[in-house]
PDB file of C-alpha atoms and ligand atoms in Angstrom:
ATOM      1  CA  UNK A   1      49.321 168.361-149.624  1.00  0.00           C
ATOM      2  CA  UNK A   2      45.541 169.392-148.934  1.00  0.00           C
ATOM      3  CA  UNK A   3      46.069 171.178-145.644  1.00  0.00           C
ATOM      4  CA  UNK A   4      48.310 174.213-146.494  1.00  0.00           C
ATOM      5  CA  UNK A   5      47.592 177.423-145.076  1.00  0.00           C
ATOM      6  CA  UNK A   6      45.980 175.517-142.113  1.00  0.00           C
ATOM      7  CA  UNK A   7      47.226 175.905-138.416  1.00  0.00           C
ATOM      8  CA  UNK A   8      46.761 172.738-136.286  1.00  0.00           C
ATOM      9  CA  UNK A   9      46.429 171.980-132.315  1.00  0.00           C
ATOM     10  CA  UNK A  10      47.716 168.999-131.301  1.00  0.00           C
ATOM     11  CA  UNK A  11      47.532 168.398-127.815  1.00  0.00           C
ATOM     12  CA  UNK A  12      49.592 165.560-126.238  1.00  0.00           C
ATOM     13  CA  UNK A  13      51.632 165.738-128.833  1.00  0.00           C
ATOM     14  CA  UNK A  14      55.536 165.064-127.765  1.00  0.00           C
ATOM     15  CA  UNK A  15      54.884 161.700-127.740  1.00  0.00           C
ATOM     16  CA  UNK A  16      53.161 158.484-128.778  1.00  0.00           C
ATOM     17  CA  UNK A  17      49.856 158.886-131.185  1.00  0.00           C
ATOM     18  CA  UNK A  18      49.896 162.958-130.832  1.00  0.00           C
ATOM     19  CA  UNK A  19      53.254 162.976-132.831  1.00  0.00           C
ATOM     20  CA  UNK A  20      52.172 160.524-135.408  1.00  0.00           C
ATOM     21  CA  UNK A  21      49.435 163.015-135.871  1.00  0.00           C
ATOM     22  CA  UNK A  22      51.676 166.395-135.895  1.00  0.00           C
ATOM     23  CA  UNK A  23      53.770 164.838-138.391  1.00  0.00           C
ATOM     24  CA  UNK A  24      50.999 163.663-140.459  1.00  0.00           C
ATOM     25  CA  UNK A  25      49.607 167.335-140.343  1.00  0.00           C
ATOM     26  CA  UNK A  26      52.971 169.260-141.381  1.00  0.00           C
ATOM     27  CA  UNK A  27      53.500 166.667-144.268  1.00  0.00           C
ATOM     28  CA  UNK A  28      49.975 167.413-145.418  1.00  0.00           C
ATOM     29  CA  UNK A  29      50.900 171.229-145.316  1.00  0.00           C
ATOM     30  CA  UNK A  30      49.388 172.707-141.963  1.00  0.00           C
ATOM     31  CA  UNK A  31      51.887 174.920-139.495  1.00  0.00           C
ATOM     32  CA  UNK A  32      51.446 172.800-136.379  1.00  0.00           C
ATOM     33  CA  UNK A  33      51.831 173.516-132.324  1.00  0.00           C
ATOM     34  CA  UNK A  34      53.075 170.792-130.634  1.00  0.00           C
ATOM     35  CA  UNK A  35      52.072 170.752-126.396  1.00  0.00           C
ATOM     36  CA  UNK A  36      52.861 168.307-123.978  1.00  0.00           C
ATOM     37  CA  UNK A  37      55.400 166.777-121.491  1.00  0.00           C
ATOM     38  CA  UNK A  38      58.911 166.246-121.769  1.00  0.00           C
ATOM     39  CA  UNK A  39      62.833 166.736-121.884  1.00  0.00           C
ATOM     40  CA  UNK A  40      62.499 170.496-123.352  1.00  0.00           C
ATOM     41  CA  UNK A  41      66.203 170.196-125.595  1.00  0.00           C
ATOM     42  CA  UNK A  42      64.697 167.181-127.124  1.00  0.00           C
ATOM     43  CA  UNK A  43      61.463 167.931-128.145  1.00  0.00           C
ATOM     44  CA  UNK A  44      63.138 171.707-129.535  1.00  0.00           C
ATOM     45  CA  UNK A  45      65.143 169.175-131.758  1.00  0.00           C
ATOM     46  CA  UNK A  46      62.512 167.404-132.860  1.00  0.00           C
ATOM     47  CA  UNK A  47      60.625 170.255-133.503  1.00  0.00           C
ATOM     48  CA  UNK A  48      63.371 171.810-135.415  1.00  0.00           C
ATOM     49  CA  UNK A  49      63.717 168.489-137.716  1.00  0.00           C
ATOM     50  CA  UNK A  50      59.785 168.255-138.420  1.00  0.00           C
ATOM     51  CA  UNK A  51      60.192 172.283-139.305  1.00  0.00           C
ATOM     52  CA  UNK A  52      62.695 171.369-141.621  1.00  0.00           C
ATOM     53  CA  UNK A  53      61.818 167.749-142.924  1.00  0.00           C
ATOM     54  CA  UNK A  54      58.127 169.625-144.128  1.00  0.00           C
ATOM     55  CA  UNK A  55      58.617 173.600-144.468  1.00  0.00           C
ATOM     56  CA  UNK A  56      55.702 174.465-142.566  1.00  0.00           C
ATOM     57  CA  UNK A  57      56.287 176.086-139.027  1.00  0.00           C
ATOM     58  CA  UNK A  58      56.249 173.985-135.983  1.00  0.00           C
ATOM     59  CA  UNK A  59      55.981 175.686-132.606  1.00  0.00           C
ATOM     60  CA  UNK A  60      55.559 174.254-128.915  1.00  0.00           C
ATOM     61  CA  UNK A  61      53.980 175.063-125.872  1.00  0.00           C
ATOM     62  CA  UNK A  62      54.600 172.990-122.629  1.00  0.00           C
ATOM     63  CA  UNK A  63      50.834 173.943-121.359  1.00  0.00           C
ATOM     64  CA  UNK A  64      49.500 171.646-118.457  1.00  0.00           C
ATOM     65  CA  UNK A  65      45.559 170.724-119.978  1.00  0.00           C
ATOM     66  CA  UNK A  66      44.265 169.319-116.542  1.00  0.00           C
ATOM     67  CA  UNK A  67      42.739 172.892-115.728  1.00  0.00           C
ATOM     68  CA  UNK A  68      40.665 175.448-117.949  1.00  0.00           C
ATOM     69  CA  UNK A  69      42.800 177.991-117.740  1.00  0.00           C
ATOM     70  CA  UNK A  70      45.932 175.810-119.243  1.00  0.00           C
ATOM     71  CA  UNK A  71      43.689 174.675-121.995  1.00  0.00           C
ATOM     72  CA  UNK A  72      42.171 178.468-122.368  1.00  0.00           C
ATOM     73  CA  UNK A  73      45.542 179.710-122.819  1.00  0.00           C
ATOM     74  CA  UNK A  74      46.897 177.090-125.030  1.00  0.00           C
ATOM     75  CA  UNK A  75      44.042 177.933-127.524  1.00  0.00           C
ATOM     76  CA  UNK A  76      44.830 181.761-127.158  1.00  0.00           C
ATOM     77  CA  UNK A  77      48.270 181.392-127.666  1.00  0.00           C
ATOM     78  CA  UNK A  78      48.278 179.150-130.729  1.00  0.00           C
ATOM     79  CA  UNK A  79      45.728 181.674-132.123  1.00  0.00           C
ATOM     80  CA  UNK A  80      47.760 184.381-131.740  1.00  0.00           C
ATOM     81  CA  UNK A  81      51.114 182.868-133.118  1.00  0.00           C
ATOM     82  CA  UNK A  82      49.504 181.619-136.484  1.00  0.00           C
ATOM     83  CA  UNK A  83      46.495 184.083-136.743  1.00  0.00           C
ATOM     84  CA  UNK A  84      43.873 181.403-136.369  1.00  0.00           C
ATOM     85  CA  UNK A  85      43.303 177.733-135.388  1.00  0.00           C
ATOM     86  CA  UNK A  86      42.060 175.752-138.181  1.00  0.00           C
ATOM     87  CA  UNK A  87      42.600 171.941-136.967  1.00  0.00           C
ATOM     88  CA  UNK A  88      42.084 170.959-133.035  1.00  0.00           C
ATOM     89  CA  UNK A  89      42.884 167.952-132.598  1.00  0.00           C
ATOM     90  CA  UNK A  90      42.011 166.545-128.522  1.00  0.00           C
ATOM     91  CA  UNK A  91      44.848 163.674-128.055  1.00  0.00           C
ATOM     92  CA  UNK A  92      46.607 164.195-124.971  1.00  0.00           C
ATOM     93  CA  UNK A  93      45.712 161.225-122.209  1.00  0.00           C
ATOM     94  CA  UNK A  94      46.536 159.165-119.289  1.00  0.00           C
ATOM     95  CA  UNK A  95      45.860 155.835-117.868  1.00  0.00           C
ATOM     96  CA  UNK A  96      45.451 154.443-114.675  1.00  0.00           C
ATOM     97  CA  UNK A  97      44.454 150.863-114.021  1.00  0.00           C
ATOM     98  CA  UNK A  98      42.949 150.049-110.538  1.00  0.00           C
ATOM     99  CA  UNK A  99      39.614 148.074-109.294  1.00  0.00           C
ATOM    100  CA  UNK A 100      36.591 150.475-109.100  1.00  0.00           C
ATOM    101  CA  UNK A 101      36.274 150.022-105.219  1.00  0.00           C
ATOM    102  CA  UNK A 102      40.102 150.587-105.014  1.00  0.00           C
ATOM    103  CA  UNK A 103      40.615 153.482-107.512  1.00  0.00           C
ATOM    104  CA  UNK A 104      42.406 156.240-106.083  1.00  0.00           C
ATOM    105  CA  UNK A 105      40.428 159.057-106.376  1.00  0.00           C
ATOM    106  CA  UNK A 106      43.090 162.032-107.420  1.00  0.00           C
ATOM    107  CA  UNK A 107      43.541 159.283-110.282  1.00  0.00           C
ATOM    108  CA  UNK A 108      39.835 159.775-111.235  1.00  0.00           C
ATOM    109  CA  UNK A 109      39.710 163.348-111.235  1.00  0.00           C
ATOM    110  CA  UNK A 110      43.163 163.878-113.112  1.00  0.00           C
ATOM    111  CA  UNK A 111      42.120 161.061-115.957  1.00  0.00           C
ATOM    112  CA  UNK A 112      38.494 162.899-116.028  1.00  0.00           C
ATOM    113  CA  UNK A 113      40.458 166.234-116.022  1.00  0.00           C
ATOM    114  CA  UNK A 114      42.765 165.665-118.860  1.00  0.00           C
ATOM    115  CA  UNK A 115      40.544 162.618-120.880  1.00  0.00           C
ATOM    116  CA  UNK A 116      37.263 164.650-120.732  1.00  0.00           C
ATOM    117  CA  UNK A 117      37.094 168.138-119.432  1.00  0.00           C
ATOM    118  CA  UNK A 118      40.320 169.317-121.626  1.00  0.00           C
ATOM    119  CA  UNK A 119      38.762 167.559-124.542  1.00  0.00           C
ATOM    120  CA  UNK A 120      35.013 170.332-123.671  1.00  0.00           C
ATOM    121  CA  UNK A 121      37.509 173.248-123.037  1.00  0.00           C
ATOM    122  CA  UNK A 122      39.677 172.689-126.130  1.00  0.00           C
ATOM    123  CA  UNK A 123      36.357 172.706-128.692  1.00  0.00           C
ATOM    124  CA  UNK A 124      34.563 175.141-125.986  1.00  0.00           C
ATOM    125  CA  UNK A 125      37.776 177.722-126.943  1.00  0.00           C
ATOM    126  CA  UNK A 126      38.683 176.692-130.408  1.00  0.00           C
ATOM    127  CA  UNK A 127      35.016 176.746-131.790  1.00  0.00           C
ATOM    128  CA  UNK A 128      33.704 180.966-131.990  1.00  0.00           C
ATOM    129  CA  UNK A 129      36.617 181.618-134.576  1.00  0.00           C
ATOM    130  CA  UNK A 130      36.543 178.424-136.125  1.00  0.00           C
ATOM    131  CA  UNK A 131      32.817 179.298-136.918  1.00  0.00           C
ATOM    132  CA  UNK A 132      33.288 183.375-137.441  1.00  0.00           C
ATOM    133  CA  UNK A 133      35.631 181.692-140.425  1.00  0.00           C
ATOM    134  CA  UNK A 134      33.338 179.118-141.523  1.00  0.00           C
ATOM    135  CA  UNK A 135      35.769 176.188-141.903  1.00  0.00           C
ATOM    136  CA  UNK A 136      37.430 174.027-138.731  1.00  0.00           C
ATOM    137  CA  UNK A 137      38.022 170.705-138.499  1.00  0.00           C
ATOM    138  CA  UNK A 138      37.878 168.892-134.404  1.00  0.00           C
ATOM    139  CA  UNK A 139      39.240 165.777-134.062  1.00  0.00           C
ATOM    140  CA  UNK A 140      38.837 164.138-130.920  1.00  0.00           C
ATOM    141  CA  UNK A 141      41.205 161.258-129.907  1.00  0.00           C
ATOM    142  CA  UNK A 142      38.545 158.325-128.097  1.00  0.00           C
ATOM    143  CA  UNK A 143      39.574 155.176-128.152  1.00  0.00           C
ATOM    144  CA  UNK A 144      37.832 151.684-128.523  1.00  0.00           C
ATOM    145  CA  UNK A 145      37.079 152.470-124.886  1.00  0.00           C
ATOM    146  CA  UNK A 146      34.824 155.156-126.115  1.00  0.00           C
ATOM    147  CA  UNK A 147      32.333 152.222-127.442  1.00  0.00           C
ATOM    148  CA  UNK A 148      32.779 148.837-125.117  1.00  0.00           C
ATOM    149  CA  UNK A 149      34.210 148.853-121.869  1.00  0.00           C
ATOM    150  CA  UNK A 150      36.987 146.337-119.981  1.00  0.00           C
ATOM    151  CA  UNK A 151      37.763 146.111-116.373  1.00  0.00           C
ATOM    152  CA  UNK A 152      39.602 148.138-114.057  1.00  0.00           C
ATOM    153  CA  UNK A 153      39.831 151.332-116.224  1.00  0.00           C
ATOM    154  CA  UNK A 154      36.750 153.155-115.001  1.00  0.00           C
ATOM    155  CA  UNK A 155      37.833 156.851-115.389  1.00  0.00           C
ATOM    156  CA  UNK A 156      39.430 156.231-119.095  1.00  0.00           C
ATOM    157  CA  UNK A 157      36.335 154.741-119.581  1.00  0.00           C
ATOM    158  CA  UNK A 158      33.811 156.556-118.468  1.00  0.00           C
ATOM    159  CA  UNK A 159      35.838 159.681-120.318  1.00  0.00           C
ATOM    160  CA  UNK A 160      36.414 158.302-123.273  1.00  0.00           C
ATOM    161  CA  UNK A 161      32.265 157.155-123.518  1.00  0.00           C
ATOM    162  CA  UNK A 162      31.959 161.086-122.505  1.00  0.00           C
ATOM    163  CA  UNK A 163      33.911 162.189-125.200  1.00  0.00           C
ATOM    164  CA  UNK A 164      32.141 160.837-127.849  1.00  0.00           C
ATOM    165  CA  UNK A 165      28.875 162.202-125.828  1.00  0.00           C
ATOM    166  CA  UNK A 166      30.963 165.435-126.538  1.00  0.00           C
ATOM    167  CA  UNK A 167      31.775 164.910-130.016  1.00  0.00           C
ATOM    168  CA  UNK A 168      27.975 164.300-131.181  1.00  0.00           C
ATOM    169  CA  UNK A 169      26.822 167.363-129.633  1.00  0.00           C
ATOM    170  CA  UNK A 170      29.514 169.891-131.235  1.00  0.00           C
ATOM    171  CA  UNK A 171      28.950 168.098-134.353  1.00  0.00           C
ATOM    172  CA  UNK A 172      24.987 168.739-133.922  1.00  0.00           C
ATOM    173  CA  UNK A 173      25.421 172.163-132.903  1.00  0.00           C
ATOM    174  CA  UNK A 174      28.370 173.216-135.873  1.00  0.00           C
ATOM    175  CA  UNK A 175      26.464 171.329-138.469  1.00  0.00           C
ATOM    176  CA  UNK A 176      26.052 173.871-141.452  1.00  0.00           C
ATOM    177  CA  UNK A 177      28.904 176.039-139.969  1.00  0.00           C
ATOM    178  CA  UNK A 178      32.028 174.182-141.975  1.00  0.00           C
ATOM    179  CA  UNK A 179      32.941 173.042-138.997  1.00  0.00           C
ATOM    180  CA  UNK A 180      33.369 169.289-138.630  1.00  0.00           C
ATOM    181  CA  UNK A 181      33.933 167.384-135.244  1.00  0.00           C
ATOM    182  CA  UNK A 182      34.762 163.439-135.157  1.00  0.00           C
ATOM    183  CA  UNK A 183      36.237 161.424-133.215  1.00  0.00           C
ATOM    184  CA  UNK A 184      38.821 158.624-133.619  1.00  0.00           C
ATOM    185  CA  UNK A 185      38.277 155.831-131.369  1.00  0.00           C
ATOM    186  CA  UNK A 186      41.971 152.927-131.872  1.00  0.00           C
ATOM    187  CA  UNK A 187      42.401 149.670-130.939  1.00  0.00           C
ATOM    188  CA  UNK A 188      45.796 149.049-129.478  1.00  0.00           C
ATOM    189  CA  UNK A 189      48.819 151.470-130.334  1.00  0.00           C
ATOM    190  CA  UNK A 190      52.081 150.767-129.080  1.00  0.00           C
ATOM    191  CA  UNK A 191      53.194 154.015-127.240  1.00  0.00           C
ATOM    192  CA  UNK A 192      54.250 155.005-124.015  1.00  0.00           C
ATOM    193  CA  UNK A 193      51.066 154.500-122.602  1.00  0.00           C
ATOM    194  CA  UNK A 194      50.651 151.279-123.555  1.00  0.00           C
ATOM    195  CA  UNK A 195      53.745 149.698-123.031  1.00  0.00           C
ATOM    196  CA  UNK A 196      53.853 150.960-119.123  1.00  0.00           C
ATOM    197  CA  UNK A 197      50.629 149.121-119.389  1.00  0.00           C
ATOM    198  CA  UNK A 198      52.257 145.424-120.721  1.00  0.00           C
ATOM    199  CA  UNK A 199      55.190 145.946-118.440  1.00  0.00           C
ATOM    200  CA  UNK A 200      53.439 146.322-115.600  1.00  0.00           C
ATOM    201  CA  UNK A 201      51.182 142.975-116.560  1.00  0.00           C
ATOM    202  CA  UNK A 202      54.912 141.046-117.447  1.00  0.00           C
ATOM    203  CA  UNK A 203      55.823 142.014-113.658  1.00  0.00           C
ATOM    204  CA  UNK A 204      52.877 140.899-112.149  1.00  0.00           C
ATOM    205  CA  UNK A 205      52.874 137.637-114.277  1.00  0.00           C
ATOM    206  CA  UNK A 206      56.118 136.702-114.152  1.00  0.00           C
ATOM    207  CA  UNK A 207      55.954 136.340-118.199  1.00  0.00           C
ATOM    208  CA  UNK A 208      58.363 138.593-120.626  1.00  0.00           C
ATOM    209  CA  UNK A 209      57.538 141.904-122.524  1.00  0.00           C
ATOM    210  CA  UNK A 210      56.978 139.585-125.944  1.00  0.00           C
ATOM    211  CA  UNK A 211      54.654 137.683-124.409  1.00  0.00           C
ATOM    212  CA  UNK A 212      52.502 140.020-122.867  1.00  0.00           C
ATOM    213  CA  UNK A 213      52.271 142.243-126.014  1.00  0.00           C
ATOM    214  CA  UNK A 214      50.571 139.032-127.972  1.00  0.00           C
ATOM    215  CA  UNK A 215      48.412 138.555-124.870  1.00  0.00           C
ATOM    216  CA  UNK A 216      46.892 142.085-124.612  1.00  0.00           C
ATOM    217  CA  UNK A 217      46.486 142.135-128.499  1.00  0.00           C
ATOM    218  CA  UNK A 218      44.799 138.555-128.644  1.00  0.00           C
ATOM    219  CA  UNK A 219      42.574 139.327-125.410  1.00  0.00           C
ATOM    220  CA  UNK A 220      40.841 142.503-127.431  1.00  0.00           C
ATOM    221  CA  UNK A 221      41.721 142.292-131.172  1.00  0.00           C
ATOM    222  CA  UNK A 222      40.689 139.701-133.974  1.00  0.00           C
ATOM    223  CA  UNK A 223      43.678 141.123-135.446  1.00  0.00           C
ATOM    224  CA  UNK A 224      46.884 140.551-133.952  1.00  0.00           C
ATOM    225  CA  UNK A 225      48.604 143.743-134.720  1.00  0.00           C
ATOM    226  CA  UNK A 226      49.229 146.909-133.305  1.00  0.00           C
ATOM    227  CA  UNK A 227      47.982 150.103-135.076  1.00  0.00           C
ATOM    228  CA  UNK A 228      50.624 152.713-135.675  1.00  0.00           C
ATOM    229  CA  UNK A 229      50.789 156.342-134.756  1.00  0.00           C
ATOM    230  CA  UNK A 230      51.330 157.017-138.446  1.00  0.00           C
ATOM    231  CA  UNK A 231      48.220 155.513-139.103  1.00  0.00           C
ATOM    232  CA  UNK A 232      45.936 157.584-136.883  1.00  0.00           C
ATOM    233  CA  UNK A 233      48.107 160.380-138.573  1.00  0.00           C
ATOM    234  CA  UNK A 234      46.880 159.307-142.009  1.00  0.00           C
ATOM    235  CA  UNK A 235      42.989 158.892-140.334  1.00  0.00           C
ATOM    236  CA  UNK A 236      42.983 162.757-139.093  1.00  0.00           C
ATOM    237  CA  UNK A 237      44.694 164.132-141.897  1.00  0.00           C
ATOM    238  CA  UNK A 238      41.378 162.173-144.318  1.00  0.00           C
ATOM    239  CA  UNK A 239      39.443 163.755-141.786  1.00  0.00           C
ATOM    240  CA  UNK A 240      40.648 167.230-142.121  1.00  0.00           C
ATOM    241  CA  UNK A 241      40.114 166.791-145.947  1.00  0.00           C
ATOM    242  CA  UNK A 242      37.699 167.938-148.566  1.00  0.00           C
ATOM    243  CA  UNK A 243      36.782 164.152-149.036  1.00  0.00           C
ATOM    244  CA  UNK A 244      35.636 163.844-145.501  1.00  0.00           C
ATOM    245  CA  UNK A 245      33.718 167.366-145.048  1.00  0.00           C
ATOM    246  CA  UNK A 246      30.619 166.236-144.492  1.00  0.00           C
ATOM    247  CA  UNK A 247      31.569 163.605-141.891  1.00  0.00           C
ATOM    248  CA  UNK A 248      30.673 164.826-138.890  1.00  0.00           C
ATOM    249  CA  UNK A 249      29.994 163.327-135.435  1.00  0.00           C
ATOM    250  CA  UNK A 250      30.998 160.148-136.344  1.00  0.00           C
ATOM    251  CA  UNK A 251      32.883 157.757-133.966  1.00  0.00           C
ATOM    252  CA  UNK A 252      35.660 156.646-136.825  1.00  0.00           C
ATOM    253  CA  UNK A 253      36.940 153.230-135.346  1.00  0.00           C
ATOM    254  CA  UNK A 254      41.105 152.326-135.918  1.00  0.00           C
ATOM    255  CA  UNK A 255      41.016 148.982-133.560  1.00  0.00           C
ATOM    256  CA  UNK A 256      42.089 145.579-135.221  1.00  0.00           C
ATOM    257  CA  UNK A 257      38.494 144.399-135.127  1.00  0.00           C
ATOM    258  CA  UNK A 258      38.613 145.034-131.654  1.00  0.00           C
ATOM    259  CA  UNK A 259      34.795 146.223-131.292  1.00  0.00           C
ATOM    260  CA  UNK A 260      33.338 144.778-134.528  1.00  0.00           C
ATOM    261  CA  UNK A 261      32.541 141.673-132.078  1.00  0.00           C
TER     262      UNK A 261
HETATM  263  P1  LIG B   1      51.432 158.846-124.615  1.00  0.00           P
HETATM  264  O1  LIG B   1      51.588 158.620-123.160  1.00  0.00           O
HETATM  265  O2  LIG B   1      52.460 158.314-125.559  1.00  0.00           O
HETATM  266  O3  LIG B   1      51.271 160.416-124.913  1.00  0.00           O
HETATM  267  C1  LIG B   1      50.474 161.250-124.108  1.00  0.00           C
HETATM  268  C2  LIG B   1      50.789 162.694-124.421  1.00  0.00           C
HETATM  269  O4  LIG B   1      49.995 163.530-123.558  1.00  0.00           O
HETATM  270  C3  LIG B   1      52.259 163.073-124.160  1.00  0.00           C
HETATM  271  O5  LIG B   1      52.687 164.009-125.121  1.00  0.00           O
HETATM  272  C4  LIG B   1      52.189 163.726-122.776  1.00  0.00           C
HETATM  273  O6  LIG B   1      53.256 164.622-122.520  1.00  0.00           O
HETATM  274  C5  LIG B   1      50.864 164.453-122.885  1.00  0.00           C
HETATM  275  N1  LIG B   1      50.295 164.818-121.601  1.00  0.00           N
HETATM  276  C6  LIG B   1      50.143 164.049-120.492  1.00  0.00           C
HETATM  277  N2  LIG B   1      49.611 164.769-119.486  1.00  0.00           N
HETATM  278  C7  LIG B   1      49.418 166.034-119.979  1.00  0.00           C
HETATM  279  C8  LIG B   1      48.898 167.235-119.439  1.00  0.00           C
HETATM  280  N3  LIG B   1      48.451 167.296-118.170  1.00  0.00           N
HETATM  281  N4  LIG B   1      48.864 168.341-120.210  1.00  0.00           N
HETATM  282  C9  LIG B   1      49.326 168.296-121.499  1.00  0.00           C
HETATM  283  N5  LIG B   1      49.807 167.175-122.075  1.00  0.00           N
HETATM  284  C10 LIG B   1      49.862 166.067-121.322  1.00  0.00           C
HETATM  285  O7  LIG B   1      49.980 158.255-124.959  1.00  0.00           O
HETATM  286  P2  LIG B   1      49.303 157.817-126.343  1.00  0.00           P
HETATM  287  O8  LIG B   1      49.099 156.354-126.298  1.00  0.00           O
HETATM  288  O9  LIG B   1      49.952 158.432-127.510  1.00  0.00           O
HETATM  289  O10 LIG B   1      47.848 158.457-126.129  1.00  0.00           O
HETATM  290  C11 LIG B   1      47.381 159.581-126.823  1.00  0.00           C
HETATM  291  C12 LIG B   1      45.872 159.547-126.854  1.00  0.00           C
HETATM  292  O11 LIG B   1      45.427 158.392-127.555  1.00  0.00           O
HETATM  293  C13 LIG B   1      45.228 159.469-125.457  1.00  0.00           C
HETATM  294  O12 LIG B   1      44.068 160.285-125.416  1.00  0.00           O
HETATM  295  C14 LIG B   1      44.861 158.009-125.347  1.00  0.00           C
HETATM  296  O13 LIG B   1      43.793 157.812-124.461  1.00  0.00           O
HETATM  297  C15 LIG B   1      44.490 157.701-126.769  1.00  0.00           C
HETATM  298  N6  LIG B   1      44.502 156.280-127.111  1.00  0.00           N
HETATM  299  C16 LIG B   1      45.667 155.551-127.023  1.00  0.00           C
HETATM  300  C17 LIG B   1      45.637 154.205-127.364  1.00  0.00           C
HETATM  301  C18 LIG B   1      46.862 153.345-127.334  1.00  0.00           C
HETATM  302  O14 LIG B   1      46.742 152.125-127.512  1.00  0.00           O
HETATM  303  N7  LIG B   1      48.054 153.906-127.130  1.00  0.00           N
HETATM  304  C19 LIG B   1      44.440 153.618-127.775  1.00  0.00           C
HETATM  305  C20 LIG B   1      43.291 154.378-127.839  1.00  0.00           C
HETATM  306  C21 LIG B   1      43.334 155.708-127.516  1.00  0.00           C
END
């Protein structure tokens, strides 16, 4: 338990790799705010088991982070509930797969929106009381598409490359402030996000979920396995640690291999 006392931010976080990570954090010790989308009975349930399962308090707000103001008030609001923000971490993201000539461009601006400028506004918001108190820890959900690129994903892309452009500078700028900021950059995860992604290839293809699982693992990763949302957990609860306090600005890859070649 190395994190009690703490209050955590994690955006994104009813489903997929953001709950791995609120978990992770409320097992370690930190009162957590879950945000994101979702059926509002069952994520109060869940809430209410993760409250129970780890004795630390777990609150939610529903905020929408494609504008400012939705991330501004997120920030404000977790602040005020726990007394201060301690742990930000930037996870919630979307997808959309298209040609670049053919990408819709309301799909560019809302990836952009919620896969880059959220990610500025959450450490833009988070980071004057974070360094008044002289310890924070940012942790920035990338992806392997922050480092290499693959077709037909030009907004993730080019966010994901932006927010590690991001993460560098707040490191650079909080660096003798006890404030760290890294970010975490996974291979393949099997979540919501990506499984939309292999049934939608299985439809087109004509081929079965099974199949295209191996396929999209074996196209990207030496290693044919996904990586869990308990792992990341694990990775952002190390990096919120004593042992990792003077990592800082580091793109901390999670991916199978994946960018190694
Ligand atoms: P997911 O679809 O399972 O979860 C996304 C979360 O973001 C959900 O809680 C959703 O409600 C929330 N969300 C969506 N739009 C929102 C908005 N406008 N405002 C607030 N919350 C919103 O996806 P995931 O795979 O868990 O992805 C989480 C993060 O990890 C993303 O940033 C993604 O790019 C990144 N990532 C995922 C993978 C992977 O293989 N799954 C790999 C690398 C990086």
């Amino acid at each position: 338990m190395t994190l009690i006392g703490r209050h955590a931010l994690v955006t994104g976080s009813t489903s997929g790799i953001g709950w791995g990570v609120a978990r992770a954090l409320a097992h370690a010790g930190a009162d957590v705010m879950l945000n994101g989308f979702g059926d509002p009975d069952e994520i109060d349930e869940r809430r209410r088991a993760l409250a129970e399962e780890t004795r630390v308090t777990v609150g939610y707000d529903p905020a929408d982070l494609s504008s400012a103001e939705g991330v501004a008030g997120l920030v404000e609001r977790t602040q005020a509930a726990f007394g201060s923000l301690d742990v930000l971490v930037n996870n919630a993201g979307i997808q959309h797969v298209a040609p670049l000539d053919e990408f819709p461009v309301e799909r560019w601006d809302a990836v952009i929106a919620l896969n880059l400028s959220a990610v500025f506004h959450g450490m833009r918001c988070a980071i004057p009381q974070m360094r008044q108190r002289g310890w924070g820890r940012i942790v920035n959900i990338a992806s392997a598409h922050g480092l290499v690129a693959s077709t037909q994903k030009v907004a993730y892309v080019a966010a994901k490359h932006g927010v590690l452009g991001a993460t560098k500078v707040a490191a650079l700028e909080l660096a003798n402030t006890g404030v760290t900021v890294n970010a975490v950059c996974p291979g393949w995860v099997l979540t919501p996000l990506v499984e939309r992604q292999i049934a939608d290839r299985a439809a087109a293809n004509g081929t079965s979920v099974a199949e295209e699982s191996v396929a999209l693992l074996s196209e990207k990763q030496p290693m044919h396995t996904f990586t869990t949302p308990e792992q990341i957990g694990d990775l952002v609860v190390f990096l919120c640690s004593d042992a990792a306090a003077t990592m800082t600005g580091a793109p901390v890859s999670i991916d199978g291999g994946w960018t190694a070649q």
